[in-house]
Amino acid sequence: MWDLILNPFVTLLTWMYSIFNHDIVLSIVVFTILVRLITYPLFAKQQQSSKRMQELQPRLKKLQEKYKGREKEPEVREKMVQEQMALYREAGVSPFTGCLPLIIQLPIMIALYSAIAFALASNPYQLVDLADRLLIPGLDRLIPLQHVWLGMNLTVAPTPPLNPVYALVLPVLVMITTYFQSKLAMPAAQPTVEGAEVSQTEAINRSMTTVMPIMLGVFSLSFSVGLSIYFITGNLISILQYSPWGKKALERLFGGGGKAKNAEEEIDESGAVIRKPAIAAASAGGSGEVSKKTKKKARR
Amino acid sequence: MNTFTRKASRPLVMLILLFALVAAGCTTRVGTSWPVLSTVKLYGEDRIVVGYNTIVAVLDPSNGTVTQLEDAEGRRRTDEKGDPRRWSIDGGPISKAEFFGRPIGLTIDDVNFLLFPSANNRLLKVDLEKATVDSPEGIPLTSPVIADLVASDDIIYVAQKFGNVVALDRDTFSELWTATVPDGVWAAPVISDNVMYVAGINHFLYAFDATTGDSLWKNPVDLGGLPGASPLVTEDAIYIGSFSHKMMKISKDGQVLAEFEGNSWFWSTPVLSKGTLYTTDLGGYVYALNPADMTPIWSTKAASRGIRPAPIVSDDYVVAASRDGSIYWLKRETGEVYKTYPIEGHPEILSDMLLLEKSDTISEPLIVVGTTDTARLAVAFPLDPDSGYQGWIYSR
């Protein structure tokens, strides 16, 4: 089953290697960009769902406040759930489907990563798995793929003596780009009546922004240089995707994705959902601006 | 779903993704190999040497147990607790050694050694009688070595993973010359009639003078794909397969004489027996070819997964071991699968098999296969599929 995703990926990467004049780094970069572009509609849907859920938080909080202390009563609990569901319906989101696009993306990202690891096989035991994975006849004549780039061996870890000292810049770049990517990906802080819970969540988010880059940087010390290049490329693409400029460009390319195709929404101070025409939303700076605006309003 | 759970789910998903990536990375088998099997004479008897990652053990071929060490008088060596000492070393803690290729035996000043190639840029000398590493630093090299070591009376030939074959003096280990083979060599060179044939991972076959290292062919032979195994060199020709799905017959002066196209990668050294060439591929096929013109006599899809090791050919059968964890006996004349013996747990079999002839210690010829399952690292079977002998299993 897993091979159904992985084998086409390995084949595609090797085919790209053949058309890009045996430049494996260029192949990895283009391959990563291509896969990210293909999965962008899923990414956009996930982002939108996440944003809407976040914007809904003040109203959900108010609802919890309303029934505070009585949640254990079955009737009250049922009523609260009904009102919550009504809010979700009104905002056009579902608490259960928010993670679905991410779950769909997960095997694709793992396949992308594994395809690079397989294609960069550096010893016979790794290479033996590649025999059944190349689906286009003739591609196996390209094996082994060129694995030296800028004096670095892409198939081994960046640490000396396996690679020159300057290869250590790659784990550092992995850390830096992961940090910025995580920072941009983290949801903006939401104002609440009751601060305790959210500050705990924000603390988790903040610690993730710190822990993730360090973890990935440390892992990159033992992973092959080729995978570090994949991580850096992936992070740079995510940074672009999360940036307002990137969002606008991608929305133009894919038509905005999901429900926000024709209209954008804001949550006003009372928590009501306000629908805005797409042109107006675009002139206000796109979806990235909406959440900033909401945040400023709430702070006031 | 409360606020906290919902908000915390995002970082949790990211963490799951990260660990999934790490797990996927681990499945690419970085820094590991399949076991290597060879034989050595120890205390006057043939023994089996098993190398796997950092471990080497010498086994008794009659039952698969690790050999007990003996002193010069033939008494069992014991440790501080009085327990018998067994022939096993772990090259990891000693010198971070990793064993991918077969060792050679050496005698220096009347002391017998095994010289192991290691993936950490060195050759490691091990005292055969005492099972001790002579020097953790070993003999330094400029590249890892994953191919078997090869030696003549005077020279040790070291095929380096990242390129070139280095010739070392057999007594002093000083470098005599280097034969240039770009990119890397994964398969052991073959020495025949003072010629060294080397298959490079750059898809070319080279020929060098085995004494001086001078190149003998004007142009190396383009094999069209990566040659994973050493060539078979006979009196009049060289036979070699590659990932191009082709098994080639090449003249001794470097001309392609004939070729056969199989179904998948050829990763084993072919075997010539009684006028027929036998070989296997990673599509699970076993082939019998006419060595004169490389036309097929028969081909059989024997296994569900690839067959990496070279076949063993007996009077009646061709024996092949597959990644599907089974051993197959095919009738030599027709290629019909006569018997299949699945190893419990279906561990991958990738190592070249050992054929042990009948001797004082073993009552009938045995085949030993190496698997990637440490609970069945080496498994012995009778060569005769009808003998009824149960064989043995060596577990780490």
PDB file of N, CA and C in Angstrom, chain A residues 46-47 50 53 57 60-61 64 88 95 102 106 109-110 113-114 117 122-132 140-141 143-144 153 185 187 190 200-201 204-205 208 212 215-216 219 231 242, chain B residues 1 3-4 6-8 10-11 13-15 17-22 24-25 28-34 100 146 161-162 186 201 203 224 226 243-245 261 265 267 282 308 323 348 350 372:
ATOM      1  N   GLN A  46      -6.503  23.557   5.048  1.00  0.00           N
ATOM      2  CA  GLN A  46      -6.135  23.360   6.447  1.00  0.00           C
ATOM      3  C   GLN A  46      -5.894  24.698   7.136  1.00  0.00           C
ATOM      4  N   GLN A  47      -5.198  25.592   6.432  1.00  0.00           N
ATOM      5  CA  GLN A  47      -4.915  26.912   6.971  1.00  0.00           C
ATOM      6  C   GLN A  47      -6.200  27.685   7.217  1.00  0.00           C
ATOM      7  N   SER A  50      -8.116  26.249  10.076  1.00  0.00           N
ATOM      8  CA  SER A  50      -7.440  26.600  11.314  1.00  0.00           C
ATOM      9  C   SER A  50      -7.719  28.054  11.694  1.00  0.00           C
ATOM     10  N   MET A  53     -11.371  28.471  12.859  1.00  0.00           N
ATOM     11  CA  MET A  53     -11.539  27.925  14.206  1.00  0.00           C
ATOM     12  C   MET A  53     -11.004  28.909  15.229  1.00  0.00           C
ATOM     13  N   GLN A  57     -12.950  31.385  18.382  1.00  0.00           N
ATOM     14  CA  GLN A  57     -12.643  31.156  19.792  1.00  0.00           C
ATOM     15  C   GLN A  57     -13.361  32.116  20.760  1.00  0.00           C
ATOM     16  N   LEU A  60     -16.849  30.956  21.242  1.00  0.00           N
ATOM     17  CA  LEU A  60     -16.895  29.684  21.981  1.00  0.00           C
ATOM     18  C   LEU A  60     -16.619  29.912  23.458  1.00  0.00           C
ATOM     19  N   LYS A  61     -15.732  30.844  23.713  1.00  0.00           N
ATOM     20  CA  LYS A  61     -15.394  31.185  25.103  1.00  0.00           C
ATOM     21  C   LYS A  61     -16.609  31.760  25.814  1.00  0.00           C
ATOM     22  N   GLN A  64     -18.930  29.121  26.699  1.00  0.00           N
ATOM     23  CA  GLN A  64     -18.482  28.369  27.885  1.00  0.00           C
ATOM     24  C   GLN A  64     -18.757  29.170  29.150  1.00  0.00           C
ATOM     25  N   TYR A  88     -20.362  26.484  14.710  1.00  0.00           N
ATOM     26  CA  TYR A  88     -19.491  25.890  13.689  1.00  0.00           C
ATOM     27  C   TYR A  88     -20.162  25.972  12.317  1.00  0.00           C
ATOM     28  N   PRO A  95     -15.151  20.998  13.714  1.00  0.00           N
ATOM     29  CA  PRO A  95     -14.001  20.742  14.590  1.00  0.00           C
ATOM     30  C   PRO A  95     -13.275  19.451  14.231  1.00  0.00           C
ATOM     31  N   LEU A 102      -4.357  17.938   6.824  1.00  0.00           N
ATOM     32  CA  LEU A 102      -3.005  17.685   7.339  1.00  0.00           C
ATOM     33  C   LEU A 102      -2.723  16.181   7.365  1.00  0.00           C
ATOM     34  N   LEU A 106       0.179  14.201   5.339  1.00  0.00           N
ATOM     35  CA  LEU A 106       1.218  13.495   6.099  1.00  0.00           C
ATOM     36  C   LEU A 106       1.907  12.379   5.301  1.00  0.00           C
ATOM     37  N   MET A 109       4.073  13.823   2.534  1.00  0.00           N
ATOM     38  CA  MET A 109       5.339  14.403   2.989  1.00  0.00           C
ATOM     39  C   MET A 109       6.339  13.320   3.375  1.00  0.00           C
ATOM     40  N   ILE A 110       5.841  12.266   4.028  1.00  0.00           N
ATOM     41  CA  ILE A 110       6.745  11.173   4.420  1.00  0.00           C
ATOM     42  C   ILE A 110       7.272  10.460   3.167  1.00  0.00           C
ATOM     43  N   TYR A 113       9.973  12.587   1.586  1.00  0.00           N
ATOM     44  CA  TYR A 113      11.197  12.451   2.371  1.00  0.00           C
ATOM     45  C   TYR A 113      11.859  11.082   2.130  1.00  0.00           C
ATOM     46  N   SER A 114      11.028  10.031   2.142  1.00  0.00           N
ATOM     47  CA  SER A 114      11.569   8.679   1.958  1.00  0.00           C
ATOM     48  C   SER A 114      12.130   8.509   0.552  1.00  0.00           C
ATOM     49  N   ALA A 117      15.510   9.840   0.498  1.00  0.00           N
ATOM     50  CA  ALA A 117      16.415   8.940   1.230  1.00  0.00           C
ATOM     51  C   ALA A 117      16.739   7.695   0.390  1.00  0.00           C
ATOM     52  N   SER A 122      23.348   5.021  -0.210  1.00  0.00           N
ATOM     53  CA  SER A 122      24.801   5.171  -0.200  1.00  0.00           C
ATOM     54  C   SER A 122      25.528   3.856   0.012  1.00  0.00           C
ATOM     55  N   ASN A 123      24.816   2.782   0.259  1.00  0.00           N
ATOM     56  CA  ASN A 123      25.501   1.498   0.348  1.00  0.00           C
ATOM     57  C   ASN A 123      24.587   0.399  -0.211  1.00  0.00           C
ATOM     58  N   PRO A 124      25.132  -0.750  -0.476  1.00  0.00           N
ATOM     59  CA  PRO A 124      24.347  -1.798  -1.151  1.00  0.00           C
ATOM     60  C   PRO A 124      23.031  -2.139  -0.445  1.00  0.00           C
ATOM     61  N   TYR A 125      23.053  -2.148   0.870  1.00  0.00           N
ATOM     62  CA  TYR A 125      21.855  -2.557   1.609  1.00  0.00           C
ATOM     63  C   TYR A 125      20.707  -1.567   1.407  1.00  0.00           C
ATOM     64  N   GLN A 126      21.049  -0.271   1.286  1.00  0.00           N
ATOM     65  CA  GLN A 126      20.002   0.717   1.008  1.00  0.00           C
ATOM     66  C   GLN A 126      19.546   0.623  -0.443  1.00  0.00           C
ATOM     67  N   LEU A 127      20.506   0.341  -1.310  1.00  0.00           N
ATOM     68  CA  LEU A 127      20.225   0.360  -2.738  1.00  0.00           C
ATOM     69  C   LEU A 127      19.353  -0.813  -3.179  1.00  0.00           C
ATOM     70  N   VAL A 128      19.445  -1.917  -2.467  1.00  0.00           N
ATOM     71  CA  VAL A 128      18.725  -3.118  -2.890  1.00  0.00           C
ATOM     72  C   VAL A 128      17.212  -2.864  -2.911  1.00  0.00           C
ATOM     73  N   ASP A 129      16.751  -1.942  -2.074  1.00  0.00           N
ATOM     74  CA  ASP A 129      15.326  -1.615  -2.038  1.00  0.00           C
ATOM     75  C   ASP A 129      14.868  -0.843  -3.268  1.00  0.00           C
ATOM     76  N   LEU A 130      15.817  -0.220  -3.944  1.00  0.00           N
ATOM     77  CA  LEU A 130      15.460   0.637  -5.067  1.00  0.00           C
ATOM     78  C   LEU A 130      15.077  -0.171  -6.312  1.00  0.00           C
ATOM     79  N   ALA A 131      15.505  -1.425  -6.347  1.00  0.00           N
ATOM     80  CA  ALA A 131      15.310  -2.246  -7.548  1.00  0.00           C
ATOM     81  C   ALA A 131      13.844  -2.332  -7.967  1.00  0.00           C
ATOM     82  N   ASP A 132      12.947  -2.436  -6.971  1.00  0.00           N
ATOM     83  CA  ASP A 132      11.528  -2.615  -7.307  1.00  0.00           C
ATOM     84  C   ASP A 132      10.780  -1.287  -7.402  1.00  0.00           C
ATOM     85  N   ASP A 140      16.965   2.794 -14.131  1.00  0.00           N
ATOM     86  CA  ASP A 140      17.943   2.108 -13.270  1.00  0.00           C
ATOM     87  C   ASP A 140      19.375   2.241 -13.800  1.00  0.00           C
ATOM     88  N   ARG A 141      19.494   2.661 -15.054  1.00  0.00           N
ATOM     89  CA  ARG A 141      20.848   2.875 -15.595  1.00  0.00           C
ATOM     90  C   ARG A 141      21.480   4.131 -15.017  1.00  0.00           C
ATOM     91  N   ILE A 143      21.557   4.735 -11.795  1.00  0.00           N
ATOM     92  CA  ILE A 143      21.999   4.406 -10.436  1.00  0.00           C
ATOM     93  C   ILE A 143      23.500   4.118 -10.429  1.00  0.00           C
ATOM     94  N   PRO A 144      24.278   4.600  -9.479  1.00  0.00           N
ATOM     95  CA  PRO A 144      23.898   5.458  -8.359  1.00  0.00           C
ATOM     96  C   PRO A 144      23.834   6.918  -8.801  1.00  0.00           C
ATOM     97  N   ASN A 153      29.419  15.155   0.382  1.00  0.00           N
ATOM     98  CA  ASN A 153      28.805  13.882   0.032  1.00  0.00           C
ATOM     99  C   ASN A 153      27.365  13.897   0.556  1.00  0.00           C
ATOM    100  N   ALA A 185       3.947  29.684  11.104  1.00  0.00           N
ATOM    101  CA  ALA A 185       2.849  28.703  11.068  1.00  0.00           C
ATOM    102  C   ALA A 185       1.995  28.739  12.323  1.00  0.00           C
ATOM    103  N   PRO A 187      -0.479  29.751  15.143  1.00  0.00           N
ATOM    104  CA  PRO A 187      -1.626  30.650  15.112  1.00  0.00           C
ATOM    105  C   PRO A 187      -1.384  31.883  15.969  1.00  0.00           C
ATOM    106  N   GLN A 190      -4.870  34.649  20.686  1.00  0.00           N
ATOM    107  CA  GLN A 190      -6.272  35.083  20.721  1.00  0.00           C
ATOM    108  C   GLN A 190      -6.604  35.721  22.058  1.00  0.00           C
ATOM    109  N   GLN A 200      -1.539  28.825  28.589  1.00  0.00           N
ATOM    110  CA  GLN A 200      -0.915  27.498  28.595  1.00  0.00           C
ATOM    111  C   GLN A 200      -0.708  27.008  27.153  1.00  0.00           C
ATOM    112  N   THR A 201      -1.755  27.211  26.330  1.00  0.00           N
ATOM    113  CA  THR A 201      -1.657  26.807  24.926  1.00  0.00           C
ATOM    114  C   THR A 201      -0.561  27.588  24.219  1.00  0.00           C
ATOM    115  N   ILE A 204       2.742  26.311  24.984  1.00  0.00           N
ATOM    116  CA  ILE A 204       3.087  25.117  24.189  1.00  0.00           C
ATOM    117  C   ILE A 204       3.555  25.542  22.802  1.00  0.00           C
ATOM    118  N   ASN A 205       2.758  26.450  22.201  1.00  0.00           N
ATOM    119  CA  ASN A 205       3.121  26.918  20.856  1.00  0.00           C
ATOM    120  C   ASN A 205       4.515  27.534  20.845  1.00  0.00           C
ATOM    121  N   MET A 208       7.124  24.980  21.227  1.00  0.00           N
ATOM    122  CA  MET A 208       7.270  24.211  19.981  1.00  0.00           C
ATOM    123  C   MET A 208       8.136  24.970  18.985  1.00  0.00           C
ATOM    124  N   MET A 212      11.136  22.550  18.173  1.00  0.00           N
ATOM    125  CA  MET A 212      11.146  21.929  16.826  1.00  0.00           C
ATOM    126  C   MET A 212      12.433  22.218  16.052  1.00  0.00           C
ATOM    127  N   MET A 215      15.316  20.287  17.626  1.00  0.00           N
ATOM    128  CA  MET A 215      15.206  18.840  17.365  1.00  0.00           C
ATOM    129  C   MET A 215      15.607  18.506  15.934  1.00  0.00           C
ATOM    130  N   LEU A 216      15.039  19.263  14.999  1.00  0.00           N
ATOM    131  CA  LEU A 216      15.317  18.986  13.583  1.00  0.00           C
ATOM    132  C   LEU A 216      16.790  19.235  13.254  1.00  0.00           C
ATOM    133  N   PHE A 219      18.681  16.285  14.598  1.00  0.00           N
ATOM    134  CA  PHE A 219      18.480  15.133  13.706  1.00  0.00           C
ATOM    135  C   PHE A 219      19.304  15.303  12.427  1.00  0.00           C
ATOM    136  N   PHE A 231      14.947  19.419   3.881  1.00  0.00           N
ATOM    137  CA  PHE A 231      14.334  20.150   5.003  1.00  0.00           C
ATOM    138  C   PHE A 231      14.381  21.658   4.746  1.00  0.00           C
ATOM    139  N   TYR A 242       3.397  30.839   3.915  1.00  0.00           N
ATOM    140  CA  TYR A 242       2.785  31.535   5.045  1.00  0.00           C
ATOM    141  C   TYR A 242       2.891  33.056   4.915  1.00  0.00           C
TER     142      TYR A 242
ATOM    143  N   MET B   1     -14.579  18.719  22.005  1.00  0.00           N
ATOM    144  CA  MET B   1     -13.160  19.101  22.005  1.00  0.00           C
ATOM    145  C   MET B   1     -13.021  20.464  22.688  1.00  0.00           C
ATOM    146  N   THR B   3     -11.031  23.933  24.248  1.00  0.00           N
ATOM    147  CA  THR B   3     -10.110  24.884  23.616  1.00  0.00           C
ATOM    148  C   THR B   3      -8.677  24.410  23.692  1.00  0.00           C
ATOM    149  N   PHE B   4      -8.332  23.922  24.888  1.00  0.00           N
ATOM    150  CA  PHE B   4      -6.935  23.532  25.074  1.00  0.00           C
ATOM    151  C   PHE B   4      -6.557  22.384  24.144  1.00  0.00           C
ATOM    152  N   ARG B   6      -7.930  21.439  21.398  1.00  0.00           N
ATOM    153  CA  ARG B   6      -7.930  21.837  19.995  1.00  0.00           C
ATOM    154  C   ARG B   6      -6.649  22.591  19.644  1.00  0.00           C
ATOM    155  N   LYS B   7      -6.282  23.510  20.531  1.00  0.00           N
ATOM    156  CA  LYS B   7      -5.099  24.316  20.232  1.00  0.00           C
ATOM    157  C   LYS B   7      -3.820  23.501  20.345  1.00  0.00           C
ATOM    158  N   ALA B   8      -3.844  22.569  21.301  1.00  0.00           N
ATOM    159  CA  ALA B   8      -2.633  21.769  21.491  1.00  0.00           C
ATOM    160  C   ALA B   8      -2.467  20.722  20.395  1.00  0.00           C
ATOM    161  N   ARG B  10      -2.429  20.994  17.224  1.00  0.00           N
ATOM    162  CA  ARG B  10      -1.556  21.388  16.108  1.00  0.00           C
ATOM    163  C   ARG B  10      -0.085  21.053  16.381  1.00  0.00           C
ATOM    164  N   PRO B  11       0.448  21.529  17.536  1.00  0.00           N
ATOM    165  CA  PRO B  11       1.827  21.125  17.812  1.00  0.00           C
ATOM    166  C   PRO B  11       1.989  19.620  17.925  1.00  0.00           C
ATOM    167  N   VAL B  13       0.336  17.341  16.273  1.00  0.00           N
ATOM    168  CA  VAL B  13       0.388  16.799  14.908  1.00  0.00           C
ATOM    169  C   VAL B  13       1.767  17.033  14.312  1.00  0.00           C
ATOM    170  N   MET B  14       2.331  18.221  14.576  1.00  0.00           N
ATOM    171  CA  MET B  14       3.668  18.530  14.053  1.00  0.00           C
ATOM    172  C   MET B  14       4.705  17.585  14.645  1.00  0.00           C
ATOM    173  N   LEU B  15       4.539  17.302  15.954  1.00  0.00           N
ATOM    174  CA  LEU B  15       5.469  16.370  16.600  1.00  0.00           C
ATOM    175  C   LEU B  15       5.355  14.981  15.992  1.00  0.00           C
ATOM    176  N   LEU B  17       4.382  14.281  13.040  1.00  0.00           N
ATOM    177  CA  LEU B  17       4.994  14.351  11.710  1.00  0.00           C
ATOM    178  C   LEU B  17       6.504  14.219  11.803  1.00  0.00           C
ATOM    179  N   LEU B  18       7.065  14.930  12.778  1.00  0.00           N
ATOM    180  CA  LEU B  18       8.519  14.901  12.939  1.00  0.00           C
ATOM    181  C   LEU B  18       9.006  13.483  13.255  1.00  0.00           C
ATOM    182  N   PHE B  19       8.302  12.836  14.187  1.00  0.00           N
ATOM    183  CA  PHE B  19       8.715  11.476  14.549  1.00  0.00           C
ATOM    184  C   PHE B  19       8.496  10.499  13.397  1.00  0.00           C
ATOM    185  N   ALA B  20       7.427  10.751  12.621  1.00  0.00           N
ATOM    186  CA  ALA B  20       7.189   9.894  11.445  1.00  0.00           C
ATOM    187  C   ALA B  20       8.334  10.048  10.452  1.00  0.00           C
ATOM    188  N   LEU B  21       8.801  11.287  10.292  1.00  0.00           N
ATOM    189  CA  LEU B  21       9.928  11.530   9.380  1.00  0.00           C
ATOM    190  C   LEU B  21      11.182  10.827   9.877  1.00  0.00           C
ATOM    191  N   VAL B  22      11.388  10.922  11.184  1.00  0.00           N
ATOM    192  CA  VAL B  22      12.568  10.266  11.771  1.00  0.00           C
ATOM    193  C   VAL B  22      12.468   8.755  11.563  1.00  0.00           C
ATOM    194  N   ALA B  24      10.776   7.208   9.278  1.00  0.00           N
ATOM    195  CA  ALA B  24      10.972   6.915   7.850  1.00  0.00           C
ATOM    196  C   ALA B  24      12.452   6.957   7.507  1.00  0.00           C
ATOM    197  N   GLY B  25      13.158   7.887   8.104  1.00  0.00           N
ATOM    198  CA  GLY B  25      14.601   7.989   7.877  1.00  0.00           C
ATOM    199  C   GLY B  25      15.327   6.762   8.366  1.00  0.00           C
ATOM    200  N   THR B  28      15.555   3.637   6.142  1.00  0.00           N
ATOM    201  CA  THR B  28      16.420   3.600   4.965  1.00  0.00           C
ATOM    202  C   THR B  28      17.749   2.923   5.269  1.00  0.00           C
ATOM    203  N   ARG B  29      17.852   2.317   6.421  1.00  0.00           N
ATOM    204  CA  ARG B  29      18.945   1.421   6.753  1.00  0.00           C
ATOM    205  C   ARG B  29      20.319   2.081   6.619  1.00  0.00           C
ATOM    206  N   VAL B  30      20.422   3.252   7.224  1.00  0.00           N
ATOM    207  CA  VAL B  30      21.696   3.954   7.182  1.00  0.00           C
ATOM    208  C   VAL B  30      22.710   3.188   8.026  1.00  0.00           C
ATOM    209  N   GLY B  31      23.878   2.959   7.466  1.00  0.00           N
ATOM    210  CA  GLY B  31      24.970   2.380   8.243  1.00  0.00           C
ATOM    211  C   GLY B  31      24.847   0.910   8.560  1.00  0.00           C
ATOM    212  N   THR B  32      24.009   0.204   7.815  1.00  0.00           N
ATOM    213  CA  THR B  32      23.913  -1.220   8.081  1.00  0.00           C
ATOM    214  C   THR B  32      24.201  -1.987   6.803  1.00  0.00           C
ATOM    215  N   SER B  33      24.353  -3.280   6.931  1.00  0.00           N
ATOM    216  CA  SER B  33      24.552  -4.099   5.751  1.00  0.00           C
ATOM    217  C   SER B  33      23.946  -5.470   6.014  1.00  0.00           C
ATOM    218  N   TRP B  34      24.189  -6.375   5.090  1.00  0.00           N
ATOM    219  CA  TRP B  34      23.779  -7.756   5.328  1.00  0.00           C
ATOM    220  C   TRP B  34      24.992  -8.517   5.866  1.00  0.00           C
ATOM    221  N   PHE B 100      31.487  -4.971   6.359  1.00  0.00           N
ATOM    222  CA  PHE B 100      30.613  -5.182   5.209  1.00  0.00           C
ATOM    223  C   PHE B 100      31.192  -6.240   4.264  1.00  0.00           C
ATOM    224  N   ILE B 146      33.733  -1.598   1.586  1.00  0.00           N
ATOM    225  CA  ILE B 146      32.569  -2.478   1.785  1.00  0.00           C
ATOM    226  C   ILE B 146      32.687  -3.746   0.929  1.00  0.00           C
ATOM    227  N   LYS B 161      35.343   2.144  -1.258  1.00  0.00           N
ATOM    228  CA  LYS B 161      33.951   2.512  -1.535  1.00  0.00           C
ATOM    229  C   LYS B 161      33.850   3.801  -2.354  1.00  0.00           C
ATOM    230  N   PHE B 162      34.725   4.767  -2.080  1.00  0.00           N
ATOM    231  CA  PHE B 162      34.651   6.045  -2.785  1.00  0.00           C
ATOM    232  C   PHE B 162      35.672   6.149  -3.924  1.00  0.00           C
ATOM    233  N   TRP B 186      32.341  -1.258  -5.209  1.00  0.00           N
ATOM    234  CA  TRP B 186      31.585  -1.968  -4.170  1.00  0.00           C
ATOM    235  C   TRP B 186      31.835  -3.474  -4.207  1.00  0.00           C
ATOM    236  N   ILE B 201      31.480   1.490  -9.696  1.00  0.00           N
ATOM    237  CA  ILE B 201      30.053   1.859  -9.642  1.00  0.00           C
ATOM    238  C   ILE B 201      29.718   2.908 -10.710  1.00  0.00           C
ATOM    239  N   HIS B 203      29.796   2.236 -13.675  1.00  0.00           N
ATOM    240  CA  HIS B 203      29.268   1.387 -14.758  1.00  0.00           C
ATOM    241  C   HIS B 203      30.359   0.808 -15.672  1.00  0.00           C
ATOM    242  N   GLY B 224      26.727  -0.391 -18.888  1.00  0.00           N
ATOM    243  CA  GLY B 224      25.372   0.163 -19.020  1.00  0.00           C
ATOM    244  C   GLY B 224      24.647   0.352 -17.701  1.00  0.00           C
ATOM    245  N   LEU B 226      25.136  -0.164 -12.980  1.00  0.00           N
ATOM    246  CA  LEU B 226      26.040  -0.412 -11.843  1.00  0.00           C
ATOM    247  C   LEU B 226      26.296  -1.910 -11.677  1.00  0.00           C
ATOM    248  N   PHE B 243      23.037  -3.422 -13.178  1.00  0.00           N
ATOM    249  CA  PHE B 243      21.664  -2.940 -12.960  1.00  0.00           C
ATOM    250  C   PHE B 243      20.963  -2.582 -14.277  1.00  0.00           C
ATOM    251  N   SER B 244      21.690  -2.699 -15.391  1.00  0.00           N
ATOM    252  CA  SER B 244      21.068  -2.427 -16.695  1.00  0.00           C
ATOM    253  C   SER B 244      20.228  -3.614 -17.152  1.00  0.00           C
ATOM    254  N   HIS B 245      20.077  -4.629 -16.279  1.00  0.00           N
ATOM    255  CA  HIS B 245      19.359  -5.880 -16.567  1.00  0.00           C
ATOM    256  C   HIS B 245      20.162  -6.777 -17.509  1.00  0.00           C
ATOM    257  N   GLU B 261      19.660 -10.209 -21.781  1.00  0.00           N
ATOM    258  CA  GLU B 261      18.848  -9.246 -21.028  1.00  0.00           C
ATOM    259  C   GLU B 261      17.874  -9.989 -20.122  1.00  0.00           C
ATOM    260  N   TRP B 265      17.602  -6.216 -12.039  1.00  0.00           N
ATOM    261  CA  TRP B 265      19.030  -5.983 -11.803  1.00  0.00           C
ATOM    262  C   TRP B 265      19.755  -7.312 -11.560  1.00  0.00           C
ATOM    263  N   TRP B 267      22.716  -8.769  -9.634  1.00  0.00           N
ATOM    264  CA  TRP B 267      23.563  -8.338  -8.514  1.00  0.00           C
ATOM    265  C   TRP B 267      24.367  -9.520  -7.959  1.00  0.00           C
ATOM    266  N   LEU B 282      17.237  -9.613  -9.413  1.00  0.00           N
ATOM    267  CA  LEU B 282      16.412  -9.068  -8.335  1.00  0.00           C
ATOM    268  C   LEU B 282      14.914  -9.097  -8.657  1.00  0.00           C
ATOM    269  N   ARG B 308      19.428 -11.949  -4.547  1.00  0.00           N
ATOM    270  CA  ARG B 308      20.677 -11.199  -4.566  1.00  0.00           C
ATOM    271  C   ARG B 308      21.906 -12.121  -4.608  1.00  0.00           C
ATOM    272  N   ARG B 323      15.168 -12.723  -1.121  1.00  0.00           N
ATOM    273  CA  ARG B 323      14.768 -11.732  -0.120  1.00  0.00           C
ATOM    274  C   ARG B 323      13.438 -12.113   0.524  1.00  0.00           C
ATOM    275  N   GLU B 348      15.008 -11.461   5.337  1.00  0.00           N
ATOM    276  CA  GLU B 348      15.666 -11.210   4.047  1.00  0.00           C
ATOM    277  C   GLU B 348      16.991 -11.966   3.965  1.00  0.00           C
ATOM    278  N   LEU B 350      20.280 -11.849   1.829  1.00  0.00           N
ATOM    279  CA  LEU B 350      20.997 -11.021   0.856  1.00  0.00           C
ATOM    280  C   LEU B 350      22.465 -11.424   0.710  1.00  0.00           C
ATOM    281  N   THR B 372      19.073 -11.100   7.631  1.00  0.00           N
ATOM    282  CA  THR B 372      19.151  -9.822   8.352  1.00  0.00           C
ATOM    283  C   THR B 372      18.436  -9.880   9.703  1.00  0.00           C
TER     284      THR B 372
END
